[in-house]
C-alpha positions as a Python dict, from the first residue, in 0.01 Angstrom:
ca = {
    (1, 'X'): (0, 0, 0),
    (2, 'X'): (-95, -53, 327),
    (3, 'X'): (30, -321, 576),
    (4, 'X'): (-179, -446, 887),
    (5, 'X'): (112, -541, 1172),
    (6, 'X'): (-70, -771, 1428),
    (7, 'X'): (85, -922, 1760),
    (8, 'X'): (-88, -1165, 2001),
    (9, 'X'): (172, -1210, 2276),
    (10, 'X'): (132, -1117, 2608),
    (11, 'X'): (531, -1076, 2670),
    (12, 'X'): (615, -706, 2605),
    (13, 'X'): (982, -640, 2615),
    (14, 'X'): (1067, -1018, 2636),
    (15, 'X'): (900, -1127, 2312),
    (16, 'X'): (1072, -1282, 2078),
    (17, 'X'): (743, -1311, 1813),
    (18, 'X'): (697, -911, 1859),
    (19, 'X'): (1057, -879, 1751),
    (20, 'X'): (1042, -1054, 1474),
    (21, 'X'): (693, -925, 1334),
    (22, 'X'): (881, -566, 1393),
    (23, 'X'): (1199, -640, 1187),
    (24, 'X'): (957, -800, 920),
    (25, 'X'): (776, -513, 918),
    (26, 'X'): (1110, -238, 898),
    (27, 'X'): (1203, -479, 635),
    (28, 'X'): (859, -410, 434),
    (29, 'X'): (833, -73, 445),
    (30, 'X'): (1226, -33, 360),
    (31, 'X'): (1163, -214, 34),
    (32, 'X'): (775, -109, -43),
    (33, 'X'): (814, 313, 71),
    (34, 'X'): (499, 447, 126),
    (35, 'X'): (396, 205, 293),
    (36, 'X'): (111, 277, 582),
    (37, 'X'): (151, 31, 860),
    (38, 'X'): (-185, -39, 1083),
    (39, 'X'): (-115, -194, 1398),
    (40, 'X'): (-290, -394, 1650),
    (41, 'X'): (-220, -515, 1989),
    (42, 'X'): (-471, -787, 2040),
    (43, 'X'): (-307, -839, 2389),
    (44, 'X'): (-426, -512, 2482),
    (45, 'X'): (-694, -433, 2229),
    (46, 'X'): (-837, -859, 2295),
    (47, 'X'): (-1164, -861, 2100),
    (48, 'X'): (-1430, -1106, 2342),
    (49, 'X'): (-1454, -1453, 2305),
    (50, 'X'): (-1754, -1586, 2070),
    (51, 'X'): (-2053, -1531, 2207),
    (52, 'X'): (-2441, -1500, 2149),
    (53, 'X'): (-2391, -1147, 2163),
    (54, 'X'): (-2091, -1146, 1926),
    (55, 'X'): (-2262, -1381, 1663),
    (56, 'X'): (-2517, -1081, 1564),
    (57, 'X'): (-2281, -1014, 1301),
    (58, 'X'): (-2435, -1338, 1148),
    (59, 'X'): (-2797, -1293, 1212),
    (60, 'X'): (-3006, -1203, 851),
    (61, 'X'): (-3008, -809, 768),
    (62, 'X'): (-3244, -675, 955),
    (63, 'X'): (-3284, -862, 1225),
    (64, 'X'): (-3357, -764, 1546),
    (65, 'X'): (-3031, -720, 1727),
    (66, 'X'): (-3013, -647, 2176),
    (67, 'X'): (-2752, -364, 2245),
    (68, 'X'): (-2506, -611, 2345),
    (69, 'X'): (-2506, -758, 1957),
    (70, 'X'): (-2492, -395, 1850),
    (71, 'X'): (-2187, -357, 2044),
    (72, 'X'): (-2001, -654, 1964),
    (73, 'X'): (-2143, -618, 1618),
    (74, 'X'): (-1921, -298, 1592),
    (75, 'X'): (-1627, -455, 1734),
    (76, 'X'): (-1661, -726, 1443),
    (77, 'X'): (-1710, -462, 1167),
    (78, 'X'): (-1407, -273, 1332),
    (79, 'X'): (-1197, -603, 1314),
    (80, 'X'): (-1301, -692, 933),
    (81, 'X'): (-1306, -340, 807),
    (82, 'X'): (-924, -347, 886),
    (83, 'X'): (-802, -686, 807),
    (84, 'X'): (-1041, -613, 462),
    (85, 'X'): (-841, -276, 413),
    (86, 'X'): (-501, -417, 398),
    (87, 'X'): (-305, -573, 132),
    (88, 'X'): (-37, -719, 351),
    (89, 'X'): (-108, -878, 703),
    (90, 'X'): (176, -955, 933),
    (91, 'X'): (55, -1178, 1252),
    (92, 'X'): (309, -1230, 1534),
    (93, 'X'): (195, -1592, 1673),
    (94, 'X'): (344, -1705, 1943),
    (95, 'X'): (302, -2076, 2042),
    (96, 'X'): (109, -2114, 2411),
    (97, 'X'): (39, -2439, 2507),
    (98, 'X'): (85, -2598, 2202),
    (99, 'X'): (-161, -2344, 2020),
    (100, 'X'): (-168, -1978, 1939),
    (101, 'X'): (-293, -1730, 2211),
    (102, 'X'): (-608, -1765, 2243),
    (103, 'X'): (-665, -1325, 2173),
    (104, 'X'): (-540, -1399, 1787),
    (105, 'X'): (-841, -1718, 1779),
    (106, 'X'): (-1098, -1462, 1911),
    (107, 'X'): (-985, -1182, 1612),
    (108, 'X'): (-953, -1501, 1357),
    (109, 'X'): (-1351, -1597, 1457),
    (110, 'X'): (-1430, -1228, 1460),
    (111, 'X'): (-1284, -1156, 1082),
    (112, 'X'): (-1433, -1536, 965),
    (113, 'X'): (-1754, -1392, 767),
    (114, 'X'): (-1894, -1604, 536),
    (115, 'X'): (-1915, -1368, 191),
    (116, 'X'): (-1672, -1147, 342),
    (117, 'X'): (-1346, -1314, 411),
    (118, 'X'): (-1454, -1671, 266),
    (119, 'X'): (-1714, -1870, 98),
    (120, 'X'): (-1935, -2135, 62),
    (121, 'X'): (-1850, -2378, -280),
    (122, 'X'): (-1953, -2707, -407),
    (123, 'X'): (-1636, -2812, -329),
    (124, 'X'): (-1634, -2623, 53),
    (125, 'X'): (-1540, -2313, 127),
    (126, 'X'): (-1280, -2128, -46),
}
């Protein structure tokens, strides 16, 4: 089994959301053993804002893509690749300004891919 352990929060020592997504997290691999645990620091490892350069990822096969869309294209495939890979996700989400931080809503827009992580029904997307 493996387990992707995620935190957002730009408080090191002093957060409590990193705390808790590491007990969780103990807790998991106590009860599940064997357990490989993935982990990503989005405040230090903050995938870009949306961009036209980081929409490539959403441009028809083949397309013709700048550098720039090959790079953030990478960084997209990275993100998905590893959020596809795991059975269990653990996000530590602190609350800033009445709203997550806004380095978990840039990996959230960067692991949205339609036919990937959702899709498209008659009755909207699943």
């Amino acid at each position: 089994m493996k387990l992707l352990h995620i935190d957002s929060s730009i408080l090191s020592g002093g957060s409590i959301s990193r705390q808790l997504t590491k007990d969780t997290v103990a807790q998991w691999v106590t009860n599940h053993p064997g357990t490989t645990v993935d982990y990503l620091d989005l405040a230090v490892d903050t995938p870009s804002h949306l961009s036209a350069e980081s929409l490539g990822f959403r441009l028809p096969a083949g397309a013709d893509l700048t550098d720039a869309q090959r790079q953030e294209n990478a960084v997209s495939e990275r993100l998905v690749s590893q959020f596809l890979a795991a059975d269990v996700v653990v996000v530590g989400a602190p609350l800033y300004n009445f709203s997550i931080p806004s380095q978990l809503k840039a990996w959230i827009d960067r692991i949205a891919q339609a036919g990937r992580t959702f899709t498209y029904t008659e009755t909207g997307p699943k």
